[in-house]
XYZ file of C-alpha atoms in Angstrom:
460
model
C -27.380 -75.453 -10.720
C -28.888 -74.866 -7.271
C -28.869 -77.767 -4.973
C -32.691 -77.883 -5.134
C -32.511 -78.882 -8.844
C -33.825 -82.287 -9.747
C -30.611 -82.808 -11.737
C -27.328 -83.492 -10.000
C -24.238 -83.279 -12.382
C -20.491 -82.649 -12.257
C -18.394 -80.570 -14.659
C -16.567 -82.790 -17.023
C -19.161 -85.652 -17.287
C -19.664 -87.146 -20.663
C -22.720 -85.799 -22.358
C -23.794 -89.118 -24.015
C -27.478 -89.150 -23.482
C -28.370 -86.388 -26.022
C -27.295 -85.785 -29.565
C -28.159 -82.156 -30.212
C -27.971 -80.940 -33.837
C -25.887 -77.745 -34.151
C -28.177 -74.733 -34.782
C -25.761 -72.866 -36.971
C -25.278 -75.786 -39.421
C -28.670 -77.371 -39.574
C -31.361 -75.082 -38.204
C -32.370 -71.807 -39.865
C -34.732 -70.634 -37.303
C -33.022 -69.078 -34.279
C -34.319 -66.341 -31.994
C -33.246 -65.095 -28.607
C -36.775 -64.244 -27.590
C -37.566 -67.915 -26.852
C -34.374 -68.564 -24.787
C -34.768 -69.014 -20.965
C -32.428 -67.232 -18.594
C -30.368 -69.370 -16.182
C -32.481 -68.114 -13.286
C -35.728 -69.026 -15.074
C -34.356 -72.488 -15.827
C -33.155 -73.003 -12.242
C -36.685 -71.862 -10.875
C -38.460 -74.318 -13.395
C -36.249 -77.196 -12.450
C -36.578 -76.451 -8.672
C -40.244 -76.465 -9.134
C -40.033 -79.960 -10.840
C -37.750 -81.421 -8.148
C -38.984 -84.599 -6.493
C -38.830 -82.996 -3.092
C -41.222 -80.149 -4.153
C -43.514 -82.496 -5.859
C -43.807 -84.746 -2.976
C -45.082 -81.992 -0.774
C -47.017 -79.771 -3.109
C -50.452 -80.541 -4.568
C -51.336 -79.835 -8.194
C -53.291 -76.709 -7.060
C -50.270 -75.538 -5.114
C -47.967 -76.201 -8.108
C -50.066 -73.974 -10.354
C -50.054 -71.144 -7.804
C -46.342 -71.255 -7.494
C -45.869 -71.336 -11.230
C -48.068 -68.328 -11.801
C -46.081 -66.614 -8.945
C -42.632 -67.249 -10.224
C -43.417 -66.693 -14.134
C -45.403 -63.777 -15.519
C -48.070 -64.299 -18.083
C -45.786 -62.852 -20.927
C -42.918 -65.259 -19.951
C -45.078 -68.403 -19.316
C -45.326 -69.361 -22.978
C -41.425 -69.524 -23.203
C -41.377 -71.635 -19.965
C -44.164 -73.989 -21.226
C -42.296 -74.551 -24.547
C -39.193 -75.590 -22.430
C -41.416 -77.996 -20.617
C -42.285 -79.558 -24.013
C -38.632 -80.183 -24.682
C -38.107 -81.659 -21.245
C -41.151 -84.019 -21.685
C -39.891 -85.224 -24.983
C -36.549 -86.070 -23.616
C -37.205 -88.819 -20.958
C -33.623 -88.507 -19.816
C -34.054 -84.896 -18.876
C -37.217 -85.585 -16.771
C -36.463 -89.134 -15.470
C -38.958 -89.391 -12.729
C -42.642 -90.053 -13.329
C -43.812 -87.351 -10.871
C -41.792 -84.639 -12.844
C -43.401 -85.682 -16.139
C -46.867 -85.810 -14.556
C -46.279 -82.243 -13.149
C -44.976 -80.962 -16.564
C -47.973 -82.338 -18.421
C -50.247 -80.733 -15.846
C -48.729 -77.311 -16.195
C -49.072 -77.379 -19.933
C -52.832 -78.164 -19.517
C -53.541 -75.758 -16.569
C -51.983 -72.747 -18.140
C -54.652 -72.372 -20.662
C -57.682 -74.204 -18.953
C -59.683 -71.125 -18.402
C -58.940 -69.598 -21.895
C -61.731 -69.334 -24.433
C -59.335 -70.213 -27.286
C -57.924 -73.742 -27.648
C -54.843 -74.717 -25.855
C -51.746 -73.931 -28.094
C -50.281 -77.233 -26.872
C -53.321 -79.375 -27.905
C -51.447 -80.858 -30.864
C -48.627 -81.997 -28.398
C -51.453 -83.730 -26.301
C -52.729 -85.331 -29.399
C -49.304 -86.638 -30.242
C -48.919 -88.013 -26.831
C -52.166 -89.927 -27.152
C -51.291 -91.409 -30.565
C -51.167 -95.198 -30.238
C -47.578 -96.614 -30.516
C -45.620 -99.607 -29.349
C -44.409 -99.446 -25.731
C -40.812 -100.332 -26.679
C -40.604 -97.764 -29.500
C -38.138 -95.128 -28.656
C -37.463 -96.084 -25.140
C -35.936 -92.675 -24.154
C -38.663 -90.635 -25.961
C -41.192 -88.834 -23.844
C -43.863 -89.429 -26.455
C -44.247 -92.980 -25.069
C -46.542 -92.533 -22.073
C -46.816 -95.023 -19.214
C -50.315 -96.334 -18.129
C -50.566 -93.960 -15.184
C -49.449 -90.957 -17.472
C -52.210 -91.903 -20.020
C -54.862 -92.144 -17.331
C -53.720 -88.843 -15.791
C -53.880 -86.952 -19.188
C -57.253 -88.507 -19.843
C -58.494 -87.150 -16.604
C -57.410 -83.667 -17.376
C -58.813 -83.672 -20.911
C -62.164 -85.193 -19.863
C -65.217 -83.087 -19.826
C -65.260 -82.829 -16.066
C -62.090 -83.235 -14.115
C -62.471 -84.722 -10.707
C -62.024 -81.958 -8.125
C -60.126 -84.175 -5.704
C -57.461 -84.606 -8.460
C -56.165 -81.052 -7.820
C -55.591 -81.770 -4.101
C -53.168 -84.703 -4.796
C -49.459 -84.476 -5.290
C -47.704 -85.610 -8.462
C -45.719 -88.185 -6.252
C -49.020 -89.760 -4.883
C -50.464 -89.893 -8.364
C -47.288 -91.504 -9.827
C -47.468 -94.312 -7.191
C -51.032 -95.428 -8.219
C -51.167 -99.047 -9.192
C -51.574 -99.156 -12.967
C -53.678 -102.428 -12.836
C -56.352 -100.617 -10.718
C -56.925 -97.950 -13.423
C -59.660 -98.032 -16.074
C -58.575 -98.378 -19.646
C -58.067 -95.081 -21.434
C -60.287 -94.537 -24.598
C -57.745 -92.596 -26.697
C -60.033 -92.310 -29.769
C -62.778 -90.500 -27.766
C -60.290 -88.204 -26.140
C -58.732 -87.347 -29.438
C -62.206 -86.608 -30.948
C -63.045 -84.189 -28.107
C -59.604 -82.564 -27.942
C -59.956 -78.989 -29.371
C -56.992 -78.296 -31.481
C -55.588 -74.925 -32.051
C -56.018 -73.397 -35.525
C -52.438 -73.531 -36.897
C -51.226 -73.932 -40.506
C -50.762 -77.611 -41.510
C -47.273 -77.023 -42.769
C -46.096 -76.108 -39.180
C -47.068 -79.670 -38.090
C -44.527 -81.219 -40.626
C -40.929 -81.751 -39.714
C -38.500 -83.285 -37.273
C -37.475 -82.100 -33.934
C -34.173 -80.248 -33.540
C -33.421 -82.326 -30.326
C -33.269 -86.121 -30.489
C -32.616 -88.594 -27.773
C -29.810 -90.963 -27.966
C -31.121 -94.436 -28.586
C -28.152 -96.074 -27.179
C -28.881 -94.813 -23.623
C -29.647 -97.599 -21.327
C -33.258 -97.678 -20.074
C -34.156 -95.838 -16.888
C -30.561 -94.424 -16.540
C -30.490 -90.902 -15.069
C -27.584 -89.010 -16.822
C -25.273 -87.158 -14.526
C -25.201 -84.061 -16.722
C -28.780 -83.681 -17.606
C -28.960 -80.224 -16.024
C -26.061 -78.837 -17.950
C -27.513 -80.307 -21.245
C -30.945 -78.675 -20.450
C -29.151 -75.264 -19.859
C -27.257 -75.601 -23.195
C -30.471 -76.235 -25.044
C -32.669 -73.566 -23.417
C -30.381 -70.846 -22.104
C -28.023 -68.327 -23.582
C -27.299 -66.838 -27.027
C -26.607 -70.344 -28.538
C -29.827 -71.863 -27.241
C -31.490 -74.354 -29.602
C -35.136 -73.594 -30.554
C -37.643 -76.450 -30.461
C -38.800 -75.649 -33.980
C -38.839 -78.725 -36.292
C -36.838 -78.808 -39.455
C -39.502 -77.975 -41.923
C -39.312 -78.947 -45.532
C -39.266 -75.974 -47.936
C -42.374 -75.460 -50.034
C -42.020 -74.026 -53.688
C -44.464 -71.198 -54.131
C -44.092 -69.943 -57.715
C -45.740 -66.732 -58.519
C -48.946 -67.035 -60.512
C -49.063 -65.650 -63.926
C -50.850 -62.365 -64.519
C -54.572 -62.807 -65.506
C -55.358 -61.311 -68.823
C -58.776 -59.829 -68.819
C -60.542 -60.661 -72.078
C -64.195 -60.069 -72.969
C -64.933 -59.343 -69.185
C -66.124 -56.382 -67.392
C -63.025 -54.699 -65.664
C -63.407 -54.129 -61.933
C -63.912 -50.363 -61.297
C -62.785 -48.747 -57.967
C -65.302 -46.149 -56.707
C -63.872 -42.582 -56.761
C -66.248 -41.169 -54.050
C -64.278 -40.009 -50.982
C -67.297 -39.398 -48.697
C -67.745 -42.649 -46.625
C -69.784 -42.974 -43.504
C -69.808 -45.593 -40.918
C -73.037 -47.581 -40.327
C -73.218 -48.406 -36.646
C -75.427 -51.262 -35.358
C -76.960 -49.901 -32.296
C -78.101 -53.407 -31.099
C -74.718 -54.806 -31.246
C -73.482 -56.129 -27.788
C -76.689 -54.692 -26.205
C -77.159 -57.535 -23.686
C -73.513 -57.364 -22.677
C -73.706 -53.547 -22.199
C -76.957 -54.009 -20.105
C -75.247 -56.558 -17.856
C -72.108 -54.318 -17.377
C -74.300 -51.386 -16.552
C -76.197 -53.326 -13.998
C -73.028 -54.601 -12.447
C -71.614 -51.028 -12.022
C -74.903 -50.152 -10.270
C -74.440 -53.172 -7.971
C -71.180 -51.660 -6.799
C -72.915 -48.347 -5.866
C -76.490 -49.418 -4.628
C -78.417 -52.389 -3.525
C -80.103 -54.114 -6.390
C -83.805 -55.139 -6.453
C -84.650 -58.937 -6.409
C -85.343 -58.900 -10.136
C -82.066 -57.303 -10.915
C -80.143 -59.690 -8.749
C -81.936 -62.550 -10.439
C -80.920 -61.173 -13.863
C -77.217 -60.887 -12.944
C -77.245 -64.484 -11.487
C -78.688 -65.900 -14.662
C -76.030 -63.988 -16.694
C -73.312 -65.477 -14.547
C -74.755 -68.978 -15.003
C -75.207 -68.781 -18.735
C -71.710 -67.342 -19.414
C -68.869 -68.617 -17.166
C -66.481 -66.060 -18.749
C -68.755 -63.047 -18.130
C -67.235 -62.333 -14.757
C -63.842 -61.728 -16.325
C -65.081 -59.083 -18.694
C -67.907 -57.326 -16.604
C -65.442 -54.874 -14.857
C -64.848 -56.559 -11.440
C -61.472 -55.892 -9.914
C -60.055 -56.412 -6.516
C -60.377 -52.682 -5.689
C -64.163 -52.760 -6.355
C -64.874 -56.037 -4.417
C -65.338 -54.148 -1.028
C -67.995 -51.974 -2.532
C -69.838 -54.988 -4.167
C -69.655 -56.906 -0.832
C -71.267 -54.238 1.217
C -73.926 -53.361 -1.299
C -74.810 -56.855 -2.772
C -73.213 -59.627 -0.912
C -75.100 -62.346 -2.783
C -73.752 -61.169 -6.108
C -70.246 -60.964 -4.701
C -70.459 -64.528 -3.633
C -71.535 -65.723 -7.094
C -68.764 -63.729 -8.729
C -66.074 -65.059 -6.426
C -67.273 -68.556 -6.987
C -66.789 -68.149 -10.714
C -63.242 -66.678 -10.105
C -62.098 -69.418 -7.651
C -59.756 -71.037 -10.330
C -58.607 -67.589 -11.637
C -54.996 -66.639 -11.329
C -56.197 -63.401 -9.749
C -58.001 -65.242 -6.810
C -55.221 -64.452 -4.366
C -55.762 -60.729 -5.091
C -59.483 -61.165 -4.423
C -58.815 -62.869 -1.132
C -56.366 -60.170 -0.168
C -59.056 -57.501 -0.778
C -61.461 -59.441 1.614
C -58.762 -59.442 4.303
C -58.267 -55.616 3.837
C -61.884 -54.479 3.974
C -63.730 -53.339 6.922
C -65.299 -56.021 8.995
C -69.046 -56.171 8.678
C -71.973 -58.493 8.640
C -71.796 -58.672 4.847
C -68.186 -59.513 4.601
C -68.356 -62.165 7.200
C -71.391 -63.554 5.270
C -69.393 -63.729 2.089
C -66.519 -65.538 3.693
C -68.826 -67.883 5.486
C -70.640 -68.848 2.277
C -67.280 -69.276 0.459
C -66.088 -71.696 3.064
C -69.144 -73.808 2.777
C -68.892 -73.980 -1.044
C -65.134 -74.306 -1.725
C -61.903 -75.106 0.086
C -60.273 -71.802 0.975
C -56.558 -71.673 1.907
C -56.102 -72.293 5.676
C -53.743 -69.441 5.922
C -56.376 -67.106 4.632
C -58.891 -68.184 7.192
C -56.268 -67.772 10.042
C -55.505 -64.191 8.943
C -59.220 -63.370 8.461
C -59.989 -64.596 11.962
C -57.042 -62.690 13.392
C -58.189 -59.438 11.633
C -61.744 -59.809 13.014
C -60.405 -60.269 16.562
C -58.032 -57.315 16.153
C -60.712 -54.964 14.857
C -62.997 -55.729 17.811
C -60.255 -54.826 20.269
C -59.366 -51.622 18.273
C -63.079 -50.295 18.398
C -63.440 -47.520 21.019
C -67.315 -47.363 20.967
C -68.621 -49.854 23.501
C -71.879 -50.462 21.648
C -70.239 -50.940 18.203
C -67.558 -53.142 19.909
C -70.340 -55.335 21.502
C -72.074 -55.667 18.166
C -68.820 -56.714 16.406
C -68.073 -59.245 19.088
C -71.441 -60.899 18.779
C -70.931 -61.098 14.866
C -67.522 -62.582 15.249
C -68.546 -65.183 17.864
C -71.622 -66.304 15.682
C -69.228 -66.534 12.727
C -66.708 -68.544 14.546
C -69.384 -70.801 15.929
C -70.464 -71.487 12.256
C -66.950 -72.285 11.090
C -66.363 -74.580 14.131
C -69.663 -76.590 13.791
C -69.180 -77.021 10.086
C -65.544 -78.202 10.623
C -64.233 -75.493 8.363
C -61.225 -74.579 10.695
C -58.963 -76.830 12.739
C -59.911 -75.850 16.317
C -56.628 -76.940 17.757
C -54.855 -74.417 15.463
C -57.062 -71.464 16.494
C -58.046 -72.552 19.966
C -55.579 -70.395 22.031
C -56.362 -67.189 20.225
C -60.154 -67.717 20.274
C -60.234 -68.779 23.933
C -58.341 -65.549 24.947
C -60.907 -63.573 22.881
C -63.851 -65.352 24.633
C -62.298 -64.742 28.098
C -61.605 -60.965 27.225
C -65.439 -60.565 26.293
C -66.923 -62.953 28.673
C -69.577 -60.536 29.711
C -71.208 -60.913 26.170
C -73.617 -63.915 25.957
C -72.204 -65.138 22.555
C -68.609 -65.076 23.650
C -69.497 -67.183 26.680
C -71.352 -69.660 24.376
C -68.518 -69.840 22.127
C -66.122 -70.559 25.170
C -68.421 -73.319 26.272
C -68.317 -74.783 22.807
C -64.474 -74.793 22.785
C -64.434 -76.531 26.131
C -66.805 -79.174 25.035
C -64.645 -80.024 22.028
C -61.634 -80.175 24.231
C -63.368 -82.655 26.492
C -64.427 -84.783 23.737
C -60.919 -84.977 22.335
C -59.508 -85.724 25.742
C -62.024 -88.520 26.162
C -61.354 -89.931 22.709
C -57.541 -90.194 23.625
């Protein structure tokens, strides 16, 4: 294991905290496709280390997970998280369990279909005695119950995503409101799975003799044994076998026998009205990427976005088309980006904003986004640096003066609304103002920076 792993163990330690049933002897379902590689498991454990969880917010945790694991691999990794949550001795620290539960929820939060782990959430919320199975992850603490309830609620508090798992785990349980489990279970959308797949016993069982709150020395090695390599053990329950006898053939007596038609000429009946509204919206959006829309057309697209939150994912918007949409219809671009703010592709759209030509419309889009949502500070720093660099690269004096005025007005708006930290950007912006001091807007921006410096000095 890498040193950043949350589990520290030594070769030769006694593996007494788990009793793992041998797959060859007892389990008839084994498949290599669900196994994790040692590198994937190491990345997962490093992501769940207490050092990482103490400095990374839940929002950052999601971005890191999506960056490290592709969409086709994430389901295998999330299955491994279910095993880790069930074994309290594999994830001994409360922040680790909170982070694992959050990743299971967040991976499918924006999907239209129910979360495939919804039955696991329902099992976690089932009422049970606190002392029952002390090493089992199915017994939640009060903070974990409250956290899962916040995630499954109709509206999740926005500030929750800004907190770190360590800060959430340190909340005083006596200050939390009681969790209404029955209401959460009634609102929880369960995935449509066969009832027979919910019957059985886990392949991995915790050792009931393990002392409470003890952190095993070889937990990392046991996790690798369970999830990695050709001999990995799949988290599939031991399902009882169901007898399915063949039904007897039906004897047709005194009834009309079904006749199959012998005509071979079949024609397809197409419904021309099917998906008409969606086609109209998509056509109008394609027009928005090429020409400026009229006010009624803009209103129609805005209403379509508001009525269907998932429409922006299927309308044809890509990072490559974003620059065209920003230049032709910045208002529509702002509304589309606000709907995509929690998408896994948002980083690509922000990169497209950085790479497009600086203009009044692009700065208007960025300015509106900063007032509506919290954009990453590194994005704003790069965007400001790009604006200043493109002003300096312009060889036409009239165009350069116009760009400088736009940038100065844009920066004044960010500073007055306290969107950026002036101390972090002060040196670069002051140099920019001194370089173009002949322009009225640059001089005004310089005076604003000096006034803020004087206020801070007086406050000290």
